[in-house]
Structures are given as structure tokens and as C-alpha cells.
């Protein structure tokens, strides 16, 4: 499990303790730390703005004049990225900057002096799994509010972060949720908790969806229905948290589910309600057939695997991954949110047999808190209301 030091510092008073000291104390307390790494790793960076952008004849290159602010002035830089253009605010690695595996120097390209480099996040060491294809294909495009001349573009993008990678053993599954992990850190360090997340929500109305279990492999299944959604990117603060913890941002609905799972260790699943053929969900373990999962691969489901069914069709491979047949996308208007508990041994066998591991399966295998389902659904609904002002029914 990845833990962001920047995020931890917002929850626990660790201002005078290094990440290495935190890792040592965690290890002595029985929480194994496997690695300490940086979210991005580069020096000598500055935020710049492209003043002019001209094509270099007979090449894919562009000759740019880039404003680096009053301290650094205007630099001439050759850039081969397809998305470079006049007016764009960019991350500039100045001469002498150190990037993963390379030090930037003065260079002559096609006979033209180039004093620095315009950077992509990939070149700054950001995990490519966290980046879109567009980001990987070109330089990073900063928003119009980015301060030209700022010497900490990684801080501006919330990438100046240290990540502690924790190996959570089955006997400490309680710390798989950050809400619980930060309390553990506070107790070990004897430090004050700055902020604790609580949710007070008055639940009203009745959901039209019903659920039942036809297998002893699922002892709890609860749902929240959410109507009138507008799918769009998540707030920047949520994107920053998810990215720091190794979770790729998709859209606000999916991201809220991933955020709540990250904070509470309770896996959730989101269904597009308008793709469902029935109002009744039944959890079964006798299905035999094929399912196309959210990774767009087809899997053979056999008796013994836990399936969430609707109108006798598998909508989700319980505890592992959802089906494309009811996946949330940009056209989704109404959703059903699921919180459940599945048999850990069964999830482990299914995950291994299909070679299909997920954040959900990892948590179910190690064990989840069986007493927090309603609180987790409350938190999910509250986030939906606070962020998007949606109507919801529970």
C-alpha cells in the first residue's frame, strides 16, 4: 500500500519528522515498509511560457522562445513535442537540471542553440501508469494560472511528494484504509491527529433496488442509488490524492469510489443504473459462462466464483472486478453504489485462477471491517452531494 507523506502531514502532526524516521518507527512497530520513493524526481525546474513557436525546416522540431520570468529571462529551446505551441505554460528543465538518468546541458540541435528542455511528466519520473496517452505523447501542459518563473513546478502540481510503500500483512488489514493508517502513525509517534474524517448524513427515502444473496459466500450486500449525475473530471484535490497513491483518475464517479476505498479499506463498486435490466440484485456462486471485465478482457467464470447478478446476468465478479455491461462512462446519468462482504478464500482462489488482481480483491483477501458498511455508504453519498450537488436516495 502506498502512503503519501504530503497527505499524511495534513492528518497528523509530522512536520519535524523525516519520511525515513517515520518508516523506521513503523517497521519497529510491526508495519513493514518496503520502499521510500519520490512521486517525481528532478531538480533545476521552472515554470515557463512559450512566447514564440516556429517550425525547424525539414524536421518535427520547433524553435521556441520561452519566458522563464524576471529572474531567468527568455531562453531559446528546441522542442520536438507535438503539442508545443505559442502561449502554452510549460515545465522547463534549465541547463544543469538533473532528471532521472540525465543532466541537462547546452546543446546544438540542427545547428541551433538550445538552452534547456521542455518536459513531460514521464521525463520527470512520474509513473507512466498514472498518465494519459496524451500526457505521455508530449510535454506537460500547465493551466493558465501557473506562475511563470516559479522554481517549484512539482510543488505546483502536487508532485513534490515522498511515498512510503507499506507491505500490509493479513494480521494488520486494519491499516489498509488511510483513515486507520494515520491513526496508527499518530499512536506510534505519539503525535496529535490534525484532522479526522467523519460523516454525518441523514438518510431519507427508499431505494427502488433490492438485493439478496443465494450463496453463503456473501454475508452482507448493501446499496445506495444516486440519480441525476453529471460525469466529469474529479476535483483537483481528489486527483492529487489518488495519483499520489498510485490510482489512475478516470472520472468523478469512479474516482469517488476509489477515494472512499482508499480512505476506509471498504471496496465499492459503481453500476450504471440505466444499463440494468432489473431492480433486483442477487449474489450467486453457481454461474458458468464468460464475462468481459472492466479491463476489456474476457474471463471464464466457473461455479464457486462469486457473481453479482441482475436478471440472471453477471454484472460484477464479486470482490474482483466489474463487467463492461454496466460500466460507468461519460453518458451515465444514474448509478447504484455497492458495499458488500465476500468470502476471502473464494476471492483469493478466483483472483489467482484468473490471474486478475485488483485493489478490491487485495483488501477482501486480507480482510475488511465488517461493521462499517453504512458509514462508508454515507461517506460516499456525502461526497457525491458535496462535490456534484446530486440527488441521492438510500
PDB file of N, CA and C in Angstrom, residues 233-327:
ATOM      1  N   UNK A 233     -14.452  15.381 -14.895  1.00  0.00           N
ATOM      2  CA  UNK A 233     -13.251  15.119 -14.106  1.00  0.00           C
ATOM      3  C   UNK A 233     -13.467  15.413 -12.626  1.00  0.00           C
ATOM      4  N   UNK A 234     -12.759  14.698 -11.777  1.00  0.00           N
ATOM      5  CA  UNK A 234     -12.835  14.911 -10.334  1.00  0.00           C
ATOM      6  C   UNK A 234     -12.185  16.233  -9.951  1.00  0.00           C
ATOM      7  N   UNK A 235     -12.516  16.748  -8.755  1.00  0.00           N
ATOM      8  CA  UNK A 235     -11.815  17.933  -8.257  1.00  0.00           C
ATOM      9  C   UNK A 235     -10.314  17.667  -8.186  1.00  0.00           C
ATOM     10  N   UNK A 236      -9.535  18.729  -8.331  1.00  0.00           N
ATOM     11  CA  UNK A 236      -8.086  18.580  -8.379  1.00  0.00           C
ATOM     12  C   UNK A 236      -7.538  17.942  -7.110  1.00  0.00           C
ATOM     13  N   UNK A 237      -8.111  18.281  -5.933  1.00  0.00           N
ATOM     14  CA  UNK A 237      -7.589  17.722  -4.690  1.00  0.00           C
ATOM     15  C   UNK A 237      -7.757  16.205  -4.668  1.00  0.00           C
ATOM     16  N   UNK A 238      -8.858  15.713  -5.227  1.00  0.00           N
ATOM     17  CA  UNK A 238      -9.059  14.264  -5.254  1.00  0.00           C
ATOM     18  C   UNK A 238      -8.133  13.602  -6.253  1.00  0.00           C
ATOM     19  N   UNK A 239      -7.932  14.230  -7.404  1.00  0.00           N
ATOM     20  CA  UNK A 239      -6.987  13.697  -8.383  1.00  0.00           C
ATOM     21  C   UNK A 239      -5.583  13.613  -7.796  1.00  0.00           C
ATOM     22  N   UNK A 240      -5.190  14.658  -7.038  1.00  0.00           N
ATOM     23  CA  UNK A 240      -3.855  14.657  -6.438  1.00  0.00           C
ATOM     24  C   UNK A 240      -3.679  13.501  -5.461  1.00  0.00           C
ATOM     25  N   UNK A 241      -4.688  13.263  -4.619  1.00  0.00           N
ATOM     26  CA  UNK A 241      -4.604  12.188  -3.634  1.00  0.00           C
ATOM     27  C   UNK A 241      -4.533  10.829  -4.312  1.00  0.00           C
ATOM     28  N   UNK A 242      -5.408  10.601  -5.290  1.00  0.00           N
ATOM     29  CA  UNK A 242      -5.417   9.313  -5.970  1.00  0.00           C
ATOM     30  C   UNK A 242      -4.108   9.060  -6.703  1.00  0.00           C
ATOM     31  N   UNK A 243      -3.626  10.057  -7.429  1.00  0.00           N
ATOM     32  CA  UNK A 243      -2.375   9.905  -8.176  1.00  0.00           C
ATOM     33  C   UNK A 243      -1.209   9.602  -7.246  1.00  0.00           C
ATOM     34  N   UNK A 244      -1.141  10.311  -6.121  1.00  0.00           N
ATOM     35  CA  UNK A 244      -0.055  10.091  -5.162  1.00  0.00           C
ATOM     36  C   UNK A 244      -0.059   8.676  -4.615  1.00  0.00           C
ATOM     37  N   UNK A 245      -1.239   8.066  -4.549  1.00  0.00           N
ATOM     38  CA  UNK A 245      -1.341   6.714  -4.009  1.00  0.00           C
ATOM     39  C   UNK A 245      -1.422   5.649  -5.096  1.00  0.00           C
ATOM     40  N   UNK A 246      -1.012   6.007  -6.309  1.00  0.00           N
ATOM     41  CA  UNK A 246      -0.893   5.027  -7.375  1.00  0.00           C
ATOM     42  C   UNK A 246      -2.191   4.611  -8.019  1.00  0.00           C
ATOM     43  N   UNK A 247      -3.232   5.453  -7.924  1.00  0.00           N
ATOM     44  CA  UNK A 247      -4.531   5.135  -8.504  1.00  0.00           C
ATOM     45  C   UNK A 247      -4.807   6.091  -9.655  1.00  0.00           C
ATOM     46  N   UNK A 248      -5.044   5.554 -10.828  1.00  0.00           N
ATOM     47  CA  UNK A 248      -5.273   6.392 -12.006  1.00  0.00           C
ATOM     48  C   UNK A 248      -6.664   7.012 -11.960  1.00  0.00           C
ATOM     49  N   UNK A 249      -6.750   8.293 -12.265  1.00  0.00           N
ATOM     50  CA  UNK A 249      -8.027   9.001 -12.265  1.00  0.00           C
ATOM     51  C   UNK A 249      -8.805   8.679 -13.545  1.00  0.00           C
ATOM     52  N   UNK A 250     -10.109   8.426 -13.407  1.00  0.00           N
ATOM     53  CA  UNK A 250     -10.958   8.070 -14.545  1.00  0.00           C
ATOM     54  C   UNK A 250     -12.011   9.144 -14.769  1.00  0.00           C
ATOM     55  N   UNK A 251     -12.924   9.289 -13.831  1.00  0.00           N
ATOM     56  CA  UNK A 251     -13.939  10.341 -13.830  1.00  0.00           C
ATOM     57  C   UNK A 251     -14.431  10.488 -12.399  1.00  0.00           C
ATOM     58  N   UNK A 252     -15.301  11.475 -12.172  1.00  0.00           N
ATOM     59  CA  UNK A 252     -15.693  11.766 -10.785  1.00  0.00           C
ATOM     60  C   UNK A 252     -16.392  10.603 -10.089  1.00  0.00           C
ATOM     61  N   UNK A 253     -17.213   9.854 -10.783  1.00  0.00           N
ATOM     62  CA  UNK A 253     -17.924   8.749 -10.147  1.00  0.00           C
ATOM     63  C   UNK A 253     -16.952   7.649  -9.734  1.00  0.00           C
ATOM     64  N   UNK A 254     -16.153   7.186 -10.681  1.00  0.00           N
ATOM     65  CA  UNK A 254     -15.188   6.127 -10.386  1.00  0.00           C
ATOM     66  C   UNK A 254     -14.176   6.598  -9.346  1.00  0.00           C
ATOM     67  N   UNK A 255     -13.729   7.850  -9.479  1.00  0.00           N
ATOM     68  CA  UNK A 255     -12.720   8.370  -8.557  1.00  0.00           C
ATOM     69  C   UNK A 255     -13.241   8.464  -7.127  1.00  0.00           C
ATOM     70  N   UNK A 256     -14.510   8.840  -6.963  1.00  0.00           N
ATOM     71  CA  UNK A 256     -15.077   8.892  -5.609  1.00  0.00           C
ATOM     72  C   UNK A 256     -15.079   7.499  -4.994  1.00  0.00           C
ATOM     73  N   UNK A 257     -15.442   6.489  -5.792  1.00  0.00           N
ATOM     74  CA  UNK A 257     -15.403   5.123  -5.285  1.00  0.00           C
ATOM     75  C   UNK A 257     -14.006   4.705  -4.876  1.00  0.00           C
ATOM     76  N   UNK A 258     -13.010   5.044  -5.699  1.00  0.00           N
ATOM     77  CA  UNK A 258     -11.626   4.691  -5.379  1.00  0.00           C
ATOM     78  C   UNK A 258     -11.116   5.465  -4.163  1.00  0.00           C
ATOM     79  N   UNK A 259     -11.525   6.724  -4.041  1.00  0.00           N
ATOM     80  CA  UNK A 259     -11.109   7.541  -2.900  1.00  0.00           C
ATOM     81  C   UNK A 259     -11.663   6.977  -1.599  1.00  0.00           C
ATOM     82  N   UNK A 260     -12.945   6.631  -1.591  1.00  0.00           N
ATOM     83  CA  UNK A 260     -13.550   6.085  -0.373  1.00  0.00           C
ATOM     84  C   UNK A 260     -12.898   4.754  -0.005  1.00  0.00           C
ATOM     85  N   UNK A 261     -12.623   3.918  -1.008  1.00  0.00           N
ATOM     86  CA  UNK A 261     -11.922   2.663  -0.752  1.00  0.00           C
ATOM     87  C   UNK A 261     -10.545   2.914  -0.153  1.00  0.00           C
ATOM     88  N   UNK A 262      -9.834   3.887  -0.694  1.00  0.00           N
ATOM     89  CA  UNK A 262      -8.507   4.236  -0.187  1.00  0.00           C
ATOM     90  C   UNK A 262      -8.577   4.691   1.261  1.00  0.00           C
ATOM     91  N   UNK A 263      -9.577   5.485   1.597  1.00  0.00           N
ATOM     92  CA  UNK A 263      -9.666   6.043   2.945  1.00  0.00           C
ATOM     93  C   UNK A 263     -10.181   5.040   3.963  1.00  0.00           C
ATOM     94  N   UNK A 264     -11.075   4.139   3.566  1.00  0.00           N
ATOM     95  CA  UNK A 264     -11.757   3.273   4.536  1.00  0.00           C
ATOM     96  C   UNK A 264     -11.376   1.797   4.443  1.00  0.00           C
ATOM     97  N   UNK A 265     -10.758   1.383   3.346  1.00  0.00           N
ATOM     98  CA  UNK A 265     -10.428  -0.018   3.055  1.00  0.00           C
ATOM     99  C   UNK A 265     -11.657  -0.851   2.695  1.00  0.00           C
ATOM    100  N   UNK A 266     -12.810  -0.208   2.536  1.00  0.00           N
ATOM    101  CA  UNK A 266     -14.015  -0.921   2.106  1.00  0.00           C
ATOM    102  C   UNK A 266     -14.157  -0.781   0.588  1.00  0.00           C
ATOM    103  N   UNK A 267     -13.969  -1.868  -0.161  1.00  0.00           N
ATOM    104  CA  UNK A 267     -14.154  -1.782  -1.611  1.00  0.00           C
ATOM    105  C   UNK A 267     -15.593  -1.435  -1.966  1.00  0.00           C
ATOM    106  N   UNK A 268     -15.739  -0.643  -3.013  1.00  0.00           N
ATOM    107  CA  UNK A 268     -17.052  -0.268  -3.538  1.00  0.00           C
ATOM    108  C   UNK A 268     -17.114  -0.644  -5.011  1.00  0.00           C
ATOM    109  N   UNK A 269     -18.340  -0.717  -5.534  1.00  0.00           N
ATOM    110  CA  UNK A 269     -18.487  -0.863  -6.973  1.00  0.00           C
ATOM    111  C   UNK A 269     -19.640   0.011  -7.434  1.00  0.00           C
ATOM    112  N   UNK A 270     -19.453   0.657  -8.598  1.00  0.00           N
ATOM    113  CA  UNK A 270     -20.453   1.555  -9.160  1.00  0.00           C
ATOM    114  C   UNK A 270     -21.068   0.927 -10.419  1.00  0.00           C
ATOM    115  N   UNK A 271     -22.395   0.854 -10.454  1.00  0.00           N
ATOM    116  CA  UNK A 271     -23.116   0.337 -11.608  1.00  0.00           C
ATOM    117  C   UNK A 271     -23.859   1.481 -12.300  1.00  0.00           C
ATOM    118  N   UNK A 272     -23.880   1.459 -13.633  1.00  0.00           N
ATOM    119  CA  UNK A 272     -24.732   2.374 -14.386  1.00  0.00           C
ATOM    120  C   UNK A 272     -26.160   1.832 -14.307  1.00  0.00           C
ATOM    121  N   UNK A 273     -27.008   2.520 -13.554  1.00  0.00           N
ATOM    122  CA  UNK A 273     -28.356   2.011 -13.282  1.00  0.00           C
ATOM    123  C   UNK A 273     -29.185   1.837 -14.550  1.00  0.00           C
ATOM    124  N   UNK A 274     -28.959   2.660 -15.543  1.00  0.00           N
ATOM    125  CA  UNK A 274     -29.759   2.602 -16.762  1.00  0.00           C
ATOM    126  C   UNK A 274     -29.382   1.424 -17.663  1.00  0.00           C
ATOM    127  N   UNK A 275     -28.292   0.740 -17.333  1.00  0.00           N
ATOM    128  CA  UNK A 275     -27.895  -0.450 -18.095  1.00  0.00           C
ATOM    129  C   UNK A 275     -28.381  -1.737 -17.438  1.00  0.00           C
ATOM    130  N   UNK A 276     -29.044  -1.598 -16.294  1.00  0.00           N
ATOM    131  CA  UNK A 276     -29.554  -2.764 -15.583  1.00  0.00           C
ATOM    132  C   UNK A 276     -30.938  -3.140 -16.111  1.00  0.00           C
ATOM    133  N   UNK A 277     -31.219  -4.429 -16.217  1.00  0.00           N
ATOM    134  CA  UNK A 277     -32.490  -4.903 -16.749  1.00  0.00           C
ATOM    135  C   UNK A 277     -33.528  -5.138 -15.658  1.00  0.00           C
ATOM    136  N   UNK A 278     -33.089  -5.111 -14.402  1.00  0.00           N
ATOM    137  CA  UNK A 278     -33.989  -5.417 -13.304  1.00  0.00           C
ATOM    138  C   UNK A 278     -33.631  -4.554 -12.098  1.00  0.00           C
ATOM    139  N   UNK A 279     -34.546  -4.418 -11.163  1.00  0.00           N
ATOM    140  CA  UNK A 279     -34.284  -3.708  -9.913  1.00  0.00           C
ATOM    141  C   UNK A 279     -33.764  -4.632  -8.819  1.00  0.00           C
ATOM    142  N   UNK A 280     -33.615  -5.916  -9.146  1.00  0.00           N
ATOM    143  CA  UNK A 280     -33.207  -6.897  -8.147  1.00  0.00           C
ATOM    144  C   UNK A 280     -31.792  -7.413  -8.421  1.00  0.00           C
ATOM    145  N   UNK A 281     -30.928  -7.312  -7.411  1.00  0.00           N
ATOM    146  CA  UNK A 281     -29.592  -7.891  -7.455  1.00  0.00           C
ATOM    147  C   UNK A 281     -29.598  -9.185  -6.640  1.00  0.00           C
ATOM    148  N   UNK A 282     -28.945 -10.212  -7.177  1.00  0.00           N
ATOM    149  CA  UNK A 282     -28.793 -11.465  -6.439  1.00  0.00           C
ATOM    150  C   UNK A 282     -27.339 -11.908  -6.538  1.00  0.00           C
ATOM    151  N   UNK A 283     -26.734 -12.199  -5.388  1.00  0.00           N
ATOM    152  CA  UNK A 283     -25.357 -12.697  -5.347  1.00  0.00           C
ATOM    153  C   UNK A 283     -25.406 -14.213  -5.461  1.00  0.00           C
ATOM    154  N   UNK A 284     -24.695 -14.762  -6.445  1.00  0.00           N
ATOM    155  CA  UNK A 284     -24.704 -16.206  -6.699  1.00  0.00           C
ATOM    156  C   UNK A 284     -23.281 -16.744  -6.794  1.00  0.00           C
ATOM    157  N   UNK A 285     -23.175 -18.061  -6.663  1.00  0.00           N
ATOM    158  CA  UNK A 285     -21.864 -18.699  -6.829  1.00  0.00           C
ATOM    159  C   UNK A 285     -21.981 -19.955  -7.689  1.00  0.00           C
ATOM    160  N   UNK A 286     -22.988 -19.984  -8.575  1.00  0.00           N
ATOM    161  CA  UNK A 286     -23.193 -21.159  -9.428  1.00  0.00           C
ATOM    162  C   UNK A 286     -23.177 -20.809 -10.910  1.00  0.00           C
ATOM    163  N   UNK A 287     -22.648 -19.646 -11.236  1.00  0.00           N
ATOM    164  CA  UNK A 287     -22.637 -19.194 -12.632  1.00  0.00           C
ATOM    165  C   UNK A 287     -21.555 -19.930 -13.416  1.00  0.00           C
ATOM    166  N   UNK A 288     -21.855 -20.257 -14.662  1.00  0.00           N
ATOM    167  CA  UNK A 288     -20.888 -20.914 -15.545  1.00  0.00           C
ATOM    168  C   UNK A 288     -20.983 -20.240 -16.907  1.00  0.00           C
ATOM    169  N   UNK A 289     -19.963 -19.468 -17.272  1.00  0.00           N
ATOM    170  CA  UNK A 289     -20.004 -18.754 -18.539  1.00  0.00           C
ATOM    171  C   UNK A 289     -18.857 -17.779 -18.663  1.00  0.00           C
ATOM    172  N   UNK A 290     -19.011 -16.821 -19.558  1.00  0.00           N
ATOM    173  CA  UNK A 290     -17.945 -15.853 -19.818  1.00  0.00           C
ATOM    174  C   UNK A 290     -18.420 -14.443 -19.461  1.00  0.00           C
ATOM    175  N   UNK A 291     -17.474 -13.632 -18.989  1.00  0.00           N
ATOM    176  CA  UNK A 291     -17.760 -12.238 -18.636  1.00  0.00           C
ATOM    177  C   UNK A 291     -16.638 -11.363 -19.162  1.00  0.00           C
ATOM    178  N   UNK A 292     -16.994 -10.233 -19.764  1.00  0.00           N
ATOM    179  CA  UNK A 292     -15.995  -9.245 -20.175  1.00  0.00           C
ATOM    180  C   UNK A 292     -15.867  -8.236 -19.042  1.00  0.00           C
ATOM    181  N   UNK A 293     -14.691  -8.194 -18.410  1.00  0.00           N
ATOM    182  CA  UNK A 293     -14.467  -7.337 -17.250  1.00  0.00           C
ATOM    183  C   UNK A 293     -14.071  -5.925 -17.672  1.00  0.00           C
ATOM    184  N   UNK A 294     -13.917  -5.050 -16.683  1.00  0.00           N
ATOM    185  CA  UNK A 294     -13.614  -3.647 -16.974  1.00  0.00           C
ATOM    186  C   UNK A 294     -12.262  -3.446 -17.646  1.00  0.00           C
ATOM    187  N   UNK A 295     -11.377  -4.444 -17.561  1.00  0.00           N
ATOM    188  CA  UNK A 295     -10.104  -4.347 -18.287  1.00  0.00           C
ATOM    189  C   UNK A 295     -10.263  -4.766 -19.735  1.00  0.00           C
ATOM    190  N   UNK A 296     -11.539  -5.027 -20.154  1.00  0.00           N
ATOM    191  CA  UNK A 296     -11.924  -5.377 -21.526  1.00  0.00           C
ATOM    192  C   UNK A 296     -11.397  -6.744 -21.958  1.00  0.00           C
ATOM    193  N   UNK A 297     -11.065  -7.595 -20.994  1.00  0.00           N
ATOM    194  CA  UNK A 297     -10.671  -8.968 -21.274  1.00  0.00           C
ATOM    195  C   UNK A 297     -11.812  -9.909 -20.893  1.00  0.00           C
ATOM    196  N   UNK A 298     -11.921 -11.007 -21.633  1.00  0.00           N
ATOM    197  CA  UNK A 298     -12.975 -11.981 -21.364  1.00  0.00           C
ATOM    198  C   UNK A 298     -12.452 -13.068 -20.421  1.00  0.00           C
ATOM    199  N   UNK A 299     -13.259 -13.392 -19.413  1.00  0.00           N
ATOM    200  CA  UNK A 299     -12.851 -14.377 -18.415  1.00  0.00           C
ATOM    201  C   UNK A 299     -13.892 -15.490 -18.319  1.00  0.00           C
ATOM    202  N   UNK A 300     -13.405 -16.703 -18.072  1.00  0.00           N
ATOM    203  CA  UNK A 300     -14.274 -17.854 -17.857  1.00  0.00           C
ATOM    204  C   UNK A 300     -14.667 -17.915 -16.392  1.00  0.00           C
ATOM    205  N   UNK A 301     -15.950 -17.788 -16.123  1.00  0.00           N
ATOM    206  CA  UNK A 301     -16.468 -17.856 -14.759  1.00  0.00           C
ATOM    207  C   UNK A 301     -16.994 -19.265 -14.519  1.00  0.00           C
ATOM    208  N   UNK A 302     -16.598 -19.832 -13.373  1.00  0.00           N
ATOM    209  CA  UNK A 302     -16.982 -21.198 -13.052  1.00  0.00           C
ATOM    210  C   UNK A 302     -17.742 -21.242 -11.730  1.00  0.00           C
ATOM    211  N   UNK A 303     -18.532 -22.302 -11.516  1.00  0.00           N
ATOM    212  CA  UNK A 303     -19.203 -22.449 -10.222  1.00  0.00           C
ATOM    213  C   UNK A 303     -18.198 -22.358  -9.076  1.00  0.00           C
ATOM    214  N   UNK A 304     -18.551 -21.590  -8.079  1.00  0.00           N
ATOM    215  CA  UNK A 304     -17.638 -21.317  -6.972  1.00  0.00           C
ATOM    216  C   UNK A 304     -17.166 -19.881  -6.978  1.00  0.00           C
ATOM    217  N   UNK A 305     -17.146 -19.234  -8.155  1.00  0.00           N
ATOM    218  CA  UNK A 305     -16.838 -17.807  -8.227  1.00  0.00           C
ATOM    219  C   UNK A 305     -18.064 -17.008  -7.775  1.00  0.00           C
ATOM    220  N   UNK A 306     -17.820 -15.889  -7.105  1.00  0.00           N
ATOM    221  CA  UNK A 306     -18.911 -15.055  -6.615  1.00  0.00           C
ATOM    222  C   UNK A 306     -19.307 -14.065  -7.706  1.00  0.00           C
ATOM    223  N   UNK A 307     -20.577 -14.074  -8.073  1.00  0.00           N
ATOM    224  CA  UNK A 307     -21.062 -13.178  -9.123  1.00  0.00           C
ATOM    225  C   UNK A 307     -22.230 -12.345  -8.600  1.00  0.00           C
ATOM    226  N   UNK A 308     -22.235 -11.056  -8.940  1.00  0.00           N
ATOM    227  CA  UNK A 308     -23.371 -10.185  -8.664  1.00  0.00           C
ATOM    228  C   UNK A 308     -24.226 -10.201  -9.928  1.00  0.00           C
ATOM    229  N   UNK A 309     -25.452 -10.704  -9.813  1.00  0.00           N
ATOM    230  CA  UNK A 309     -26.283 -10.864 -10.998  1.00  0.00           C
ATOM    231  C   UNK A 309     -27.476  -9.917 -10.966  1.00  0.00           C
ATOM    232  N   UNK A 310     -27.936  -9.593 -12.162  1.00  0.00           N
ATOM    233  CA  UNK A 310     -29.134  -8.780 -12.353  1.00  0.00           C
ATOM    234  C   UNK A 310     -29.865  -9.378 -13.545  1.00  0.00           C
ATOM    235  N   UNK A 311     -31.109  -9.818 -13.317  1.00  0.00           N
ATOM    236  CA  UNK A 311     -31.863 -10.517 -14.349  1.00  0.00           C
ATOM    237  C   UNK A 311     -31.092 -11.741 -14.850  1.00  0.00           C
ATOM    238  N   UNK A 312     -30.443 -12.450 -13.895  1.00  0.00           N
ATOM    239  CA  UNK A 312     -29.659 -13.666 -14.155  1.00  0.00           C
ATOM    240  C   UNK A 312     -28.451 -13.437 -15.065  1.00  0.00           C
ATOM    241  N   UNK A 313     -28.003 -12.210 -15.175  1.00  0.00           N
ATOM    242  CA  UNK A 313     -26.796 -11.893 -15.933  1.00  0.00           C
ATOM    243  C   UNK A 313     -25.759 -11.329 -14.980  1.00  0.00           C
ATOM    244  N   UNK A 314     -24.485 -11.725 -15.175  1.00  0.00           N
ATOM    245  CA  UNK A 314     -23.421 -11.285 -14.276  1.00  0.00           C
ATOM    246  C   UNK A 314     -23.041  -9.832 -14.560  1.00  0.00           C
ATOM    247  N   UNK A 315     -23.202  -8.994 -13.554  1.00  0.00           N
ATOM    248  CA  UNK A 315     -22.858  -7.575 -13.645  1.00  0.00           C
ATOM    249  C   UNK A 315     -21.494  -7.286 -13.032  1.00  0.00           C
ATOM    250  N   UNK A 316     -21.025  -8.200 -12.159  1.00  0.00           N
ATOM    251  CA  UNK A 316     -19.761  -7.967 -11.467  1.00  0.00           C
ATOM    252  C   UNK A 316     -19.231  -9.295 -10.956  1.00  0.00           C
ATOM    253  N   UNK A 317     -17.937  -9.497 -11.107  1.00  0.00           N
ATOM    254  CA  UNK A 317     -17.265 -10.628 -10.478  1.00  0.00           C
ATOM    255  C   UNK A 317     -16.931 -10.177  -9.062  1.00  0.00           C
ATOM    256  N   UNK A 318     -17.799 -10.564  -8.118  1.00  0.00           N
ATOM    257  CA  UNK A 318     -17.775 -10.006  -6.769  1.00  0.00           C
ATOM    258  C   UNK A 318     -16.411  -9.992  -6.116  1.00  0.00           C
ATOM    259  N   UNK A 319     -16.017  -8.823  -5.630  1.00  0.00           N
ATOM    260  CA  UNK A 319     -14.762  -8.674  -4.921  1.00  0.00           C
ATOM    261  C   UNK A 319     -13.542  -8.590  -5.795  1.00  0.00           C
ATOM    262  N   UNK A 320     -13.721  -8.713  -7.120  1.00  0.00           N
ATOM    263  CA  UNK A 320     -12.560  -8.713  -8.026  1.00  0.00           C
ATOM    264  C   UNK A 320     -12.656  -7.581  -9.045  1.00  0.00           C
ATOM    265  N   UNK A 321     -13.672  -7.631  -9.927  1.00  0.00           N
ATOM    266  CA  UNK A 321     -13.790  -6.596 -10.964  1.00  0.00           C
ATOM    267  C   UNK A 321     -15.182  -6.604 -11.562  1.00  0.00           C
ATOM    268  N   UNK A 322     -15.645  -5.440 -11.979  1.00  0.00           N
ATOM    269  CA  UNK A 322     -16.947  -5.298 -12.592  1.00  0.00           C
ATOM    270  C   UNK A 322     -16.965  -5.717 -14.046  1.00  0.00           C
ATOM    271  N   UNK A 323     -18.163  -5.746 -14.620  1.00  0.00           N
ATOM    272  CA  UNK A 323     -18.358  -6.099 -16.022  1.00  0.00           C
ATOM    273  C   UNK A 323     -18.554  -4.836 -16.850  1.00  0.00           C
ATOM    274  N   UNK A 324     -18.159  -4.901 -18.110  1.00  0.00           N
ATOM    275  CA  UNK A 324     -18.360  -3.765 -19.017  1.00  0.00           C
ATOM    276  C   UNK A 324     -19.839  -3.533 -19.306  1.00  0.00           C
ATOM    277  N   UNK A 325     -20.675  -4.545 -19.074  1.00  0.00           N
ATOM    278  CA  UNK A 325     -22.092  -4.445 -19.430  1.00  0.00           C
ATOM    279  C   UNK A 325     -22.831  -3.382 -18.634  1.00  0.00           C
ATOM    280  N   UNK A 326     -22.310  -3.007 -17.468  1.00  0.00           N
ATOM    281  CA  UNK A 326     -22.972  -1.974 -16.662  1.00  0.00           C
ATOM    282  C   UNK A 326     -21.967  -0.939 -16.168  1.00  0.00           C
ATOM    283  N   UNK A 327     -20.905  -0.752 -16.940  1.00  0.00           N
ATOM    284  CA  UNK A 327     -19.829   0.152 -16.522  1.00  0.00           C
ATOM    285  C   UNK A 327     -20.252   1.608 -16.607  1.00  0.00           C
TER     286      UNK A 327
END
